[in-house]
């Protein structure tokens, strides 16, 4: 018999909704806290079962709590995804048309790049090329900060990539709209933006997955075609 939705599940969902995305260790602590408050059975290794119960009740609403991995460190994250919304419609209520256009163009730069990053210079150069309404560079700089604060983009040393929340929520959109370049990681089977690609067979692997997979190997070889893997396998940014 399927587990019933309790006040512990509802509290967990409310907190997750207010955060947008939650790191795995935080989600585990919240799971325990919600069960303690509402005196519901708790087991430390049952978080995914707990979330499955929530998802069964969210199904008629076309919503789902999804688990994804950070591309930078491989840590698990949880986000609430609206399955009924397609493309970038979720963002449409929060941003103007030219702001959404800049986001799409930024996504293009990131996905078509070799390392999954776009420089602030390249992004800001797009500001006065927008079709909807041109934007001053100062406005674009402020907008990039908003995208980072809202967890659509991540910034490091003046370079931008897709935030874990963005990847979890928009994975299907990206896979269907960037079919020629978007690939899943050969190891964890999640969308791979920050990744290394085999020069022989074209498979991709996240940097944390690269680090784990090649850890015990003296000579790194591609898991698909067995050719020598010529990249740094320490899992650092390329």
CSV table of C-alpha atoms in Angstrom, one decimal:
chain,number,residue,atom,x,y,z
A,1,UNK,CA,0.0,0.0,0.0
A,2,UNK,CA,1.3,3.4,-0.9
A,3,UNK,CA,2.5,5.7,1.9
A,4,UNK,CA,0.1,8.4,2.9
A,5,UNK,CA,0.9,12.1,2.6
A,6,UNK,CA,1.4,13.5,6.1
A,7,UNK,CA,2.0,17.0,7.6
A,8,UNK,CA,5.7,16.1,7.7
A,9,UNK,CA,5.6,15.7,3.9
A,10,UNK,CA,3.7,18.9,3.5
A,11,UNK,CA,6.1,20.9,5.7
A,12,UNK,CA,9.1,19.5,3.7
A,13,UNK,CA,7.5,20.5,0.4
A,14,UNK,CA,6.7,24.0,1.7
A,15,UNK,CA,10.3,24.6,2.8
A,16,UNK,CA,11.6,23.2,-0.5
A,17,UNK,CA,9.3,25.5,-2.5
A,18,UNK,CA,10.5,28.5,-0.5
A,19,UNK,CA,14.1,27.7,-1.3
A,20,UNK,CA,13.7,26.6,-4.9
A,21,UNK,CA,16.6,24.2,-4.7
A,22,UNK,CA,18.2,22.4,-1.7
A,23,UNK,CA,21.5,20.7,-1.2
A,24,UNK,CA,21.2,17.0,-0.3
A,25,UNK,CA,22.6,17.3,3.3
A,26,UNK,CA,20.2,20.2,4.0
A,27,UNK,CA,17.3,18.1,2.6
A,28,UNK,CA,18.3,15.2,4.9
A,29,UNK,CA,18.3,17.4,7.9
A,30,UNK,CA,14.9,18.9,6.9
A,31,UNK,CA,13.5,15.4,6.4
A,32,UNK,CA,14.5,14.4,10.0
A,33,UNK,CA,13.2,17.7,11.4
A,34,UNK,CA,9.8,17.4,9.7
A,35,UNK,CA,9.4,13.8,10.9
A,36,UNK,CA,10.3,14.8,14.5
A,37,UNK,CA,7.9,17.8,14.6
A,38,UNK,CA,5.0,15.8,13.3
A,39,UNK,CA,5.9,12.5,15.1
A,40,UNK,CA,6.1,10.6,11.8
A,41,UNK,CA,8.4,7.5,11.4
A,42,UNK,CA,11.9,8.6,10.4
A,43,UNK,CA,14.8,6.5,8.9
A,44,UNK,CA,17.9,8.3,7.8
A,45,UNK,CA,18.2,6.3,4.6
A,46,UNK,CA,14.6,6.8,3.5
A,47,UNK,CA,14.7,10.3,2.1
A,48,UNK,CA,14.1,9.2,-1.5
A,49,UNK,CA,11.1,7.1,-0.3
A,50,UNK,CA,9.8,10.1,1.6
A,51,UNK,CA,10.1,12.2,-1.6
A,52,UNK,CA,8.4,9.5,-3.7
A,53,UNK,CA,5.4,9.8,-1.5
A,54,UNK,CA,5.3,13.6,-2.1
A,55,UNK,CA,5.7,13.0,-5.9
A,56,UNK,CA,2.8,10.6,-6.0
A,57,UNK,CA,0.5,13.3,-4.6
A,58,UNK,CA,2.1,16.0,-6.9
A,59,UNK,CA,1.5,13.9,-10.0
A,60,UNK,CA,-2.1,15.3,-10.7
A,61,UNK,CA,-0.7,18.8,-10.4
A,62,UNK,CA,2.1,18.0,-13.0
A,63,UNK,CA,4.8,18.8,-10.5
A,64,UNK,CA,7.7,16.7,-9.2
A,65,UNK,CA,10.5,16.9,-6.7
A,66,UNK,CA,13.6,16.0,-8.8
A,67,UNK,CA,17.1,15.0,-7.7
A,68,UNK,CA,20.1,16.3,-9.6
A,69,UNK,CA,23.9,16.5,-9.1
A,70,UNK,CA,26.0,19.6,-9.0
A,71,UNK,CA,28.3,19.6,-11.9
A,72,UNK,CA,31.1,21.3,-9.9
A,73,UNK,CA,31.3,18.9,-6.9
A,74,UNK,CA,28.9,16.0,-7.7
A,75,UNK,CA,26.7,16.7,-4.6
A,76,UNK,CA,23.0,15.8,-4.8
A,77,UNK,CA,20.4,18.6,-4.9
A,78,UNK,CA,16.6,18.6,-4.8
A,79,UNK,CA,14.3,21.0,-6.7
A,80,UNK,CA,10.6,21.3,-7.4
A,81,UNK,CA,9.9,21.1,-11.1
A,82,UNK,CA,6.7,22.1,-12.9
A,83,UNK,CA,6.2,19.4,-15.6
A,84,UNK,CA,3.4,21.3,-17.3
A,85,UNK,CA,5.6,24.3,-18.3
A,86,UNK,CA,7.7,24.0,-21.4
A,87,UNK,CA,10.7,25.9,-22.7
A,88,UNK,CA,11.6,28.8,-20.4
A,89,UNK,CA,7.9,29.6,-19.6
A,90,UNK,CA,8.6,29.3,-15.9
A,91,UNK,CA,10.8,32.3,-16.1
A,92,UNK,CA,8.4,34.3,-18.2
A,93,UNK,CA,6.4,35.6,-15.2
A,94,UNK,CA,9.6,36.9,-13.6
A,95,UNK,CA,11.5,38.5,-16.4
A,96,UNK,CA,10.8,40.9,-19.3
A,97,UNK,CA,11.1,39.7,-22.9
A,98,UNK,CA,14.5,41.2,-23.5
A,99,UNK,CA,15.8,39.8,-20.2
A,100,UNK,CA,14.6,36.3,-21.3
A,101,UNK,CA,16.3,36.8,-24.7
A,102,UNK,CA,19.6,37.6,-23.0
A,103,UNK,CA,19.2,34.5,-20.8
A,104,UNK,CA,18.5,32.3,-23.9
A,105,UNK,CA,21.6,33.8,-25.7
A,106,UNK,CA,23.7,33.2,-22.5
A,107,UNK,CA,22.5,29.6,-22.5
A,108,UNK,CA,23.5,29.3,-26.2
A,109,UNK,CA,27.0,30.5,-25.3
A,110,UNK,CA,27.3,28.1,-22.4
A,111,UNK,CA,26.0,25.0,-24.1
A,112,UNK,CA,28.0,25.6,-27.3
A,113,UNK,CA,31.2,26.2,-25.4
A,114,UNK,CA,33.9,23.6,-24.9
A,115,UNK,CA,34.0,23.8,-21.1
A,116,UNK,CA,30.4,24.7,-20.2
A,117,UNK,CA,31.2,28.4,-19.3
A,118,UNK,CA,30.6,31.8,-21.0
A,119,UNK,CA,32.7,34.8,-20.1
A,120,UNK,CA,30.9,38.0,-18.8
A,121,UNK,CA,32.6,39.9,-21.7
A,122,UNK,CA,30.9,37.7,-24.3
A,123,UNK,CA,27.6,37.8,-22.5
A,124,UNK,CA,27.6,41.6,-22.1
A,125,UNK,CA,28.5,42.0,-25.8
A,126,UNK,CA,25.1,40.5,-26.6
A,127,UNK,CA,23.2,43.3,-24.7
A,128,UNK,CA,23.0,45.7,-27.7
A,129,UNK,CA,22.3,42.9,-30.2
A,130,UNK,CA,18.9,41.8,-28.7
A,131,UNK,CA,16.0,41.6,-31.1
A,132,UNK,CA,13.3,42.4,-28.5
A,133,UNK,CA,14.8,45.5,-26.9
A,134,UNK,CA,18.5,46.4,-26.7
A,135,UNK,CA,20.0,46.7,-23.2
A,136,UNK,CA,22.8,48.8,-21.8
A,137,UNK,CA,25.8,46.9,-20.5
A,138,UNK,CA,25.2,48.3,-17.0
A,139,UNK,CA,21.6,46.8,-17.2
A,140,UNK,CA,22.9,43.5,-18.4
A,141,UNK,CA,25.5,43.4,-15.6
A,142,UNK,CA,22.7,43.9,-13.0
A,143,UNK,CA,20.5,41.3,-14.8
A,144,UNK,CA,23.4,38.7,-14.6
A,145,UNK,CA,23.5,39.3,-10.8
A,146,UNK,CA,19.7,38.7,-10.6
A,147,UNK,CA,20.1,35.4,-12.6
A,148,UNK,CA,22.7,34.3,-10.2
A,149,UNK,CA,20.6,35.3,-7.1
A,150,UNK,CA,17.6,33.5,-8.6
A,151,UNK,CA,19.8,30.4,-9.1
A,152,UNK,CA,19.5,30.2,-12.9
A,153,UNK,CA,23.2,30.9,-13.4
A,154,UNK,CA,26.4,30.4,-11.4
A,155,UNK,CA,29.4,32.7,-11.6
A,156,UNK,CA,33.0,31.9,-11.0
A,157,UNK,CA,35.9,34.3,-11.7
A,158,UNK,CA,33.9,36.3,-14.2
A,159,UNK,CA,32.6,33.3,-16.0
A,160,UNK,CA,29.0,31.9,-16.0
A,161,UNK,CA,27.5,28.5,-16.2
A,162,UNK,CA,24.1,27.0,-15.6
A,163,UNK,CA,23.1,26.6,-12.0
A,164,UNK,CA,22.2,23.1,-10.7
A,165,UNK,CA,18.6,24.3,-10.3
A,166,UNK,CA,18.5,25.4,-14.0
A,167,UNK,CA,19.9,22.0,-15.2
A,168,UNK,CA,17.4,20.1,-13.0
A,169,UNK,CA,14.4,22.2,-14.2
A,170,UNK,CA,15.4,22.6,-17.9
A,171,UNK,CA,17.1,19.3,-18.7
A,172,UNK,CA,14.4,18.1,-21.1
A,173,UNK,CA,14.2,21.6,-22.7
A,174,UNK,CA,17.9,21.6,-23.3
A,175,UNK,CA,18.1,18.1,-24.6
A,176,UNK,CA,15.3,18.7,-27.1
A,177,UNK,CA,16.4,22.2,-28.2
A,178,UNK,CA,20.1,21.5,-28.4
A,179,UNK,CA,20.0,18.0,-29.9
A,180,UNK,CA,23.3,18.4,-31.9
A,181,UNK,CA,25.4,19.3,-28.8
A,182,UNK,CA,23.6,18.5,-25.6
A,183,UNK,CA,24.6,15.1,-24.2
A,184,UNK,CA,24.1,13.1,-21.0
A,185,UNK,CA,27.0,12.1,-18.8
A,186,UNK,CA,28.1,8.5,-19.6
A,187,UNK,CA,28.5,7.7,-15.9
A,188,UNK,CA,25.5,9.4,-14.1
A,189,UNK,CA,23.2,9.8,-17.1
A,190,UNK,CA,22.3,13.4,-16.2
A,191,UNK,CA,22.7,16.3,-18.6
A,192,UNK,CA,26.4,17.2,-18.9
A,193,UNK,CA,27.3,20.9,-19.4
A,194,UNK,CA,30.6,21.2,-17.5
A,195,UNK,CA,32.2,18.1,-18.9
A,196,UNK,CA,35.0,16.4,-20.8
A,197,UNK,CA,34.4,14.7,-24.2
A,198,UNK,CA,36.1,11.7,-25.7
A,199,UNK,CA,37.8,12.9,-28.9
A,200,UNK,CA,37.3,9.4,-30.5
A,201,UNK,CA,33.6,8.4,-29.7
A,202,UNK,CA,32.2,11.7,-28.4
A,203,UNK,CA,30.8,10.6,-25.0
A,204,UNK,CA,30.8,13.1,-22.2
A,205,UNK,CA,31.5,12.9,-18.5
A,206,UNK,CA,31.0,15.4,-15.7
A,207,UNK,CA,34.2,16.4,-14.0
A,208,UNK,CA,33.2,14.8,-10.6
A,209,UNK,CA,32.3,11.6,-12.5
A,210,UNK,CA,35.7,11.8,-14.3
A,211,UNK,CA,37.4,12.0,-11.0
A,212,UNK,CA,35.6,9.1,-9.5
A,213,UNK,CA,35.7,6.8,-12.6
A,214,UNK,CA,39.4,7.2,-13.2
A,215,UNK,CA,40.5,7.2,-9.5
A,216,UNK,CA,41.7,3.6,-9.5
A,217,UNK,CA,43.1,3.6,-13.1
A,218,UNK,CA,46.8,4.0,-13.8
A,219,UNK,CA,46.1,4.8,-17.4
A,220,UNK,CA,42.7,6.5,-18.0
A,221,UNK,CA,40.8,5.0,-20.9
A,222,UNK,CA,37.4,5.9,-22.3
A,223,UNK,CA,34.6,3.7,-20.8
A,224,UNK,CA,32.9,3.5,-24.2
A,225,UNK,CA,35.7,3.0,-26.8
A,226,UNK,CA,38.7,2.3,-24.6
A,227,UNK,CA,40.9,5.0,-26.2
A,228,UNK,CA,43.3,6.9,-24.0
A,229,UNK,CA,41.7,9.7,-22.1
A,230,UNK,CA,44.0,12.7,-22.6
A,231,UNK,CA,42.5,15.2,-20.2
A,232,UNK,CA,43.2,16.0,-16.5
A,233,UNK,CA,41.3,13.4,-14.5
A,234,UNK,CA,41.6,15.2,-11.2
A,235,UNK,CA,38.1,16.6,-11.8
A,236,UNK,CA,39.2,20.3,-12.0
A,237,UNK,CA,37.8,22.8,-14.5
A,238,UNK,CA,39.3,22.5,-18.0
